[in-house]
Amino acid sequence: MPYSILFFVSRKQGISMEEFKSHYENIHMPLLKEVAGPHFPLAHTRRYIHRTEGQAEGTTRNASTPAQVLLGTQADFDYDAIIELTFASEAAFKEFFQFVHTPEKAARVTSEEDKFIDRSLMRGVLLGEVITTKN
């Protein structure tokens, strides 16, 4: 059974969504693939929150770039991306985690993330069973 983790990631203040996406795709992902090597997850999926220029109520973090909220409040969506890592198994995840958290590798990733991610706002959770209904 696949083993998946979700991370809720927020960009650093002063970085636009376009800069955030570009940095994630063009700098962070190649570094992560290099650092993880053969332990890279089966899938690393990025889902970016759709934001537009404007004024939002109920949040100070993204007051000028509101999310297109369908249910809830702006403050519920102050993160900018949902990242899903999928591994073949819990054991594969543990190998990845140990491998990328050796001091040298962790320092490389953390140093790079500090350039565009507000790590103090990052959250992560293990997913349970995933069920998909298709047409």
PDB file of C-alpha atoms in Angstrom:
ATOM      1  CA  MET A   1       0.000   0.000   0.000  1.00  0.00           C
ATOM      2  CA  PRO A   2       1.435   3.427  -0.896  1.00  0.00           C
ATOM      3  CA  TYR A   3       2.561   5.640   1.968  1.00  0.00           C
ATOM      4  CA  SER A   4       1.752   9.320   1.436  1.00  0.00           C
ATOM      5  CA  ILE A   5       2.462  12.504   3.334  1.00  0.00           C
ATOM      6  CA  LEU A   6       0.993  15.992   2.853  1.00  0.00           C
ATOM      7  CA  PHE A   7       2.898  19.181   3.582  1.00  0.00           C
ATOM      8  CA  PHE A   8       1.268  22.613   3.722  1.00  0.00           C
ATOM      9  CA  VAL A   9       3.885  25.125   2.603  1.00  0.00           C
ATOM     10  CA  SER A  10       3.888  28.935   2.755  1.00  0.00           C
ATOM     11  CA  ARG A  11       6.138  31.243   0.803  1.00  0.00           C
ATOM     12  CA  LYS A  12       8.299  33.801   2.556  1.00  0.00           C
ATOM     13  CA  GLN A  13       6.877  37.307   2.853  1.00  0.00           C
ATOM     14  CA  GLY A  14       7.950  39.492  -0.068  1.00  0.00           C
ATOM     15  CA  ILE A  15       8.044  36.619  -2.566  1.00  0.00           C
ATOM     16  CA  SER A  16       5.298  36.540  -5.197  1.00  0.00           C
ATOM     17  CA  MET A  17       3.435  33.348  -6.090  1.00  0.00           C
ATOM     18  CA  GLU A  18       5.175  33.323  -9.475  1.00  0.00           C
ATOM     19  CA  GLU A  19       8.608  33.593  -7.820  1.00  0.00           C
ATOM     20  CA  PHE A  20       7.621  30.900  -5.307  1.00  0.00           C
ATOM     21  CA  LYS A  21       6.482  28.468  -8.023  1.00  0.00           C
ATOM     22  CA  SER A  22       9.499  29.180 -10.194  1.00  0.00           C
ATOM     23  CA  HIS A  23      11.923  28.651  -7.322  1.00  0.00           C
ATOM     24  CA  TYR A  24      10.178  25.447  -6.235  1.00  0.00           C
ATOM     25  CA  GLU A  25      10.116  23.963  -9.733  1.00  0.00           C
ATOM     26  CA  ASN A  26      13.473  25.147 -11.088  1.00  0.00           C
ATOM     27  CA  ILE A  27      15.743  25.186  -8.035  1.00  0.00           C
ATOM     28  CA  HIS A  28      14.223  23.240  -5.152  1.00  0.00           C
ATOM     29  CA  MET A  29      13.055  20.163  -7.082  1.00  0.00           C
ATOM     30  CA  PRO A  30      16.380  19.534  -8.865  1.00  0.00           C
ATOM     31  CA  LEU A  31      18.193  19.910  -5.529  1.00  0.00           C
ATOM     32  CA  LEU A  32      15.790  17.557  -3.752  1.00  0.00           C
ATOM     33  CA  LYS A  33      16.139  14.943  -6.504  1.00  0.00           C
ATOM     34  CA  GLU A  34      19.924  15.231  -6.315  1.00  0.00           C
ATOM     35  CA  VAL A  35      20.037  15.008  -2.511  1.00  0.00           C
ATOM     36  CA  ALA A  36      17.539  12.124  -2.270  1.00  0.00           C
ATOM     37  CA  GLY A  37      19.104  10.161  -5.113  1.00  0.00           C
ATOM     38  CA  PRO A  38      17.649   6.648  -5.287  1.00  0.00           C
ATOM     39  CA  HIS A  39      15.454   7.381  -2.253  1.00  0.00           C
ATOM     40  CA  PHE A  40      13.396  10.063  -4.034  1.00  0.00           C
ATOM     41  CA  PRO A  41       9.670   9.329  -3.602  1.00  0.00           C
ATOM     42  CA  LEU A  42       7.619   7.558  -6.265  1.00  0.00           C
ATOM     43  CA  ALA A  43       5.828  10.898  -6.717  1.00  0.00           C
ATOM     44  CA  HIS A  44       6.334  14.443  -5.485  1.00  0.00           C
ATOM     45  CA  THR A  45       3.158  16.358  -6.348  1.00  0.00           C
ATOM     46  CA  ARG A  46       2.822  20.114  -5.944  1.00  0.00           C
ATOM     47  CA  ARG A  47      -0.603  21.753  -5.824  1.00  0.00           C
ATOM     48  CA  TYR A  48      -0.411  25.544  -5.756  1.00  0.00           C
ATOM     49  CA  ILE A  49      -3.223  27.648  -4.300  1.00  0.00           C
ATOM     50  CA  HIS A  50      -4.777  29.881  -6.967  1.00  0.00           C
ATOM     51  CA  ARG A  51      -4.268  33.493  -5.911  1.00  0.00           C
ATOM     52  CA  THR A  52      -5.229  36.752  -7.603  1.00  0.00           C
ATOM     53  CA  GLU A  53      -4.334  40.366  -7.009  1.00  0.00           C
ATOM     54  CA  GLY A  54      -6.919  42.107  -4.878  1.00  0.00           C
ATOM     55  CA  GLN A  55      -7.931  42.722  -1.303  1.00  0.00           C
ATOM     56  CA  ALA A  56      -8.830  39.987   1.161  1.00  0.00           C
ATOM     57  CA  GLU A  57     -10.500  40.243   4.511  1.00  0.00           C
ATOM     58  CA  GLY A  58      -9.707  38.002   7.443  1.00  0.00           C
ATOM     59  CA  THR A  59      -5.992  37.565   6.763  1.00  0.00           C
ATOM     60  CA  THR A  60      -2.880  39.678   6.966  1.00  0.00           C
ATOM     61  CA  ARG A  61      -0.568  37.118   5.383  1.00  0.00           C
ATOM     62  CA  ASN A  62      -2.147  37.192   1.896  1.00  0.00           C
ATOM     63  CA  ALA A  63      -4.225  40.352   2.169  1.00  0.00           C
ATOM     64  CA  SER A  64      -3.302  41.512  -1.354  1.00  0.00           C
ATOM     65  CA  THR A  65      -3.256  38.067  -2.988  1.00  0.00           C
ATOM     66  CA  PRO A  66      -6.423  36.288  -1.866  1.00  0.00           C
ATOM     67  CA  ALA A  67      -7.164  32.655  -2.560  1.00  0.00           C
ATOM     68  CA  GLN A  68     -10.311  31.841  -4.498  1.00  0.00           C
ATOM     69  CA  VAL A  69     -12.053  30.383  -1.430  1.00  0.00           C
ATOM     70  CA  LEU A  70     -15.123  28.254  -2.116  1.00  0.00           C
ATOM     71  CA  LEU A  71     -15.783  27.219   1.466  1.00  0.00           C
ATOM     72  CA  GLY A  72     -14.177  28.683   4.585  1.00  0.00           C
ATOM     73  CA  THR A  73     -12.230  31.897   5.095  1.00  0.00           C
ATOM     74  CA  GLN A  74      -9.089  33.448   3.668  1.00  0.00           C
ATOM     75  CA  ALA A  75      -7.250  32.662   6.908  1.00  0.00           C
ATOM     76  CA  ASP A  76      -7.986  28.957   6.342  1.00  0.00           C
ATOM     77  CA  PHE A  77      -5.859  29.145   3.168  1.00  0.00           C
ATOM     78  CA  ASP A  78      -2.814  31.147   4.193  1.00  0.00           C
ATOM     79  CA  TYR A  79      -0.509  28.403   2.902  1.00  0.00           C
ATOM     80  CA  ASP A  80       0.526  28.564  -0.763  1.00  0.00           C
ATOM     81  CA  ALA A  81       1.044  24.949  -1.767  1.00  0.00           C
ATOM     82  CA  ILE A  82       0.028  21.457  -0.785  1.00  0.00           C
ATOM     83  CA  ILE A  83       2.858  19.021  -1.369  1.00  0.00           C
ATOM     84  CA  GLU A  84       2.210  15.286  -1.519  1.00  0.00           C
ATOM     85  CA  LEU A  85       5.056  12.796  -1.263  1.00  0.00           C
ATOM     86  CA  THR A  86       4.170   9.205  -2.162  1.00  0.00           C
ATOM     87  CA  PHE A  87       6.393   6.262  -1.288  1.00  0.00           C
ATOM     88  CA  ALA A  88       6.046   2.552  -2.036  1.00  0.00           C
ATOM     89  CA  SER A  89       5.884   1.779   1.682  1.00  0.00           C
ATOM     90  CA  GLU A  90       6.519   3.117   5.164  1.00  0.00           C
ATOM     91  CA  ALA A  91       9.965   1.520   5.011  1.00  0.00           C
ATOM     92  CA  ALA A  92      10.754   3.451   1.796  1.00  0.00           C
ATOM     93  CA  PHE A  93       9.687   6.684   3.488  1.00  0.00           C
ATOM     94  CA  LYS A  94      11.904   5.953   6.501  1.00  0.00           C
ATOM     95  CA  GLU A  95      14.884   5.279   4.213  1.00  0.00           C
ATOM     96  CA  PHE A  96      14.259   8.582   2.391  1.00  0.00           C
ATOM     97  CA  PHE A  97      13.847  10.498   5.661  1.00  0.00           C
ATOM     98  CA  GLN A  98      17.043   9.077   7.187  1.00  0.00           C
ATOM     99  CA  PHE A  99      18.994   9.634   3.983  1.00  0.00           C
ATOM    100  CA  VAL A 100      17.995  13.287   3.444  1.00  0.00           C
ATOM    101  CA  HIS A 101      18.331  14.150   7.144  1.00  0.00           C
ATOM    102  CA  THR A 102      22.007  13.358   7.432  1.00  0.00           C
ATOM    103  CA  PRO A 103      23.657  16.601   8.629  1.00  0.00           C
ATOM    104  CA  GLU A 104      25.198  17.617   5.284  1.00  0.00           C
ATOM    105  CA  LYS A 105      22.129  16.841   3.172  1.00  0.00           C
ATOM    106  CA  ALA A 106      19.696  18.410   5.665  1.00  0.00           C
ATOM    107  CA  ALA A 107      21.812  21.570   5.801  1.00  0.00           C
ATOM    108  CA  ARG A 108      21.743  21.864   1.984  1.00  0.00           C
ATOM    109  CA  VAL A 109      17.964  21.452   1.787  1.00  0.00           C
ATOM    110  CA  THR A 110      17.201  23.692   4.775  1.00  0.00           C
ATOM    111  CA  SER A 111      19.528  26.436   3.569  1.00  0.00           C
ATOM    112  CA  GLU A 112      17.850  26.425   0.166  1.00  0.00           C
ATOM    113  CA  GLU A 113      14.302  26.284   1.599  1.00  0.00           C
ATOM    114  CA  ASP A 114      15.056  29.273   3.820  1.00  0.00           C
ATOM    115  CA  LYS A 115      15.386  31.363   0.648  1.00  0.00           C
ATOM    116  CA  PHE A 116      11.722  30.997  -0.361  1.00  0.00           C
ATOM    117  CA  ILE A 117       9.719  29.040   2.267  1.00  0.00           C
ATOM    118  CA  ASP A 118       8.540  30.272   5.653  1.00  0.00           C
ATOM    119  CA  ARG A 119       9.528  27.086   7.477  1.00  0.00           C
ATOM    120  CA  SER A 120       7.878  28.269  10.715  1.00  0.00           C
ATOM    121  CA  LEU A 121       4.487  27.840   8.999  1.00  0.00           C
ATOM    122  CA  MET A 122       5.164  24.463   7.397  1.00  0.00           C
ATOM    123  CA  ARG A 123       2.884  21.629   8.518  1.00  0.00           C
ATOM    124  CA  GLY A 124       2.854  17.936   7.612  1.00  0.00           C
ATOM    125  CA  VAL A 125       0.515  14.996   8.098  1.00  0.00           C
ATOM    126  CA  LEU A 126       0.462  11.308   7.193  1.00  0.00           C
ATOM    127  CA  LEU A 127      -2.406  10.339   4.893  1.00  0.00           C
ATOM    128  CA  GLY A 128      -4.542   7.317   5.620  1.00  0.00           C
ATOM    129  CA  GLU A 129      -6.279   5.248   3.004  1.00  0.00           C
ATOM    130  CA  VAL A 130      -6.830   7.062  -0.294  1.00  0.00           C
ATOM    131  CA  ILE A 131      -9.991   6.163  -2.211  1.00  0.00           C
ATOM    132  CA  THR A 132     -10.652   7.561  -5.674  1.00  0.00           C
ATOM    133  CA  THR A 133     -13.934   7.442  -7.542  1.00  0.00           C
ATOM    134  CA  LYS A 134     -13.651   7.864 -11.308  1.00  0.00           C
ATOM    135  CA  ASN A 135     -16.292   8.296 -13.967  1.00  0.00           C
TER     136      ASN A 135
END
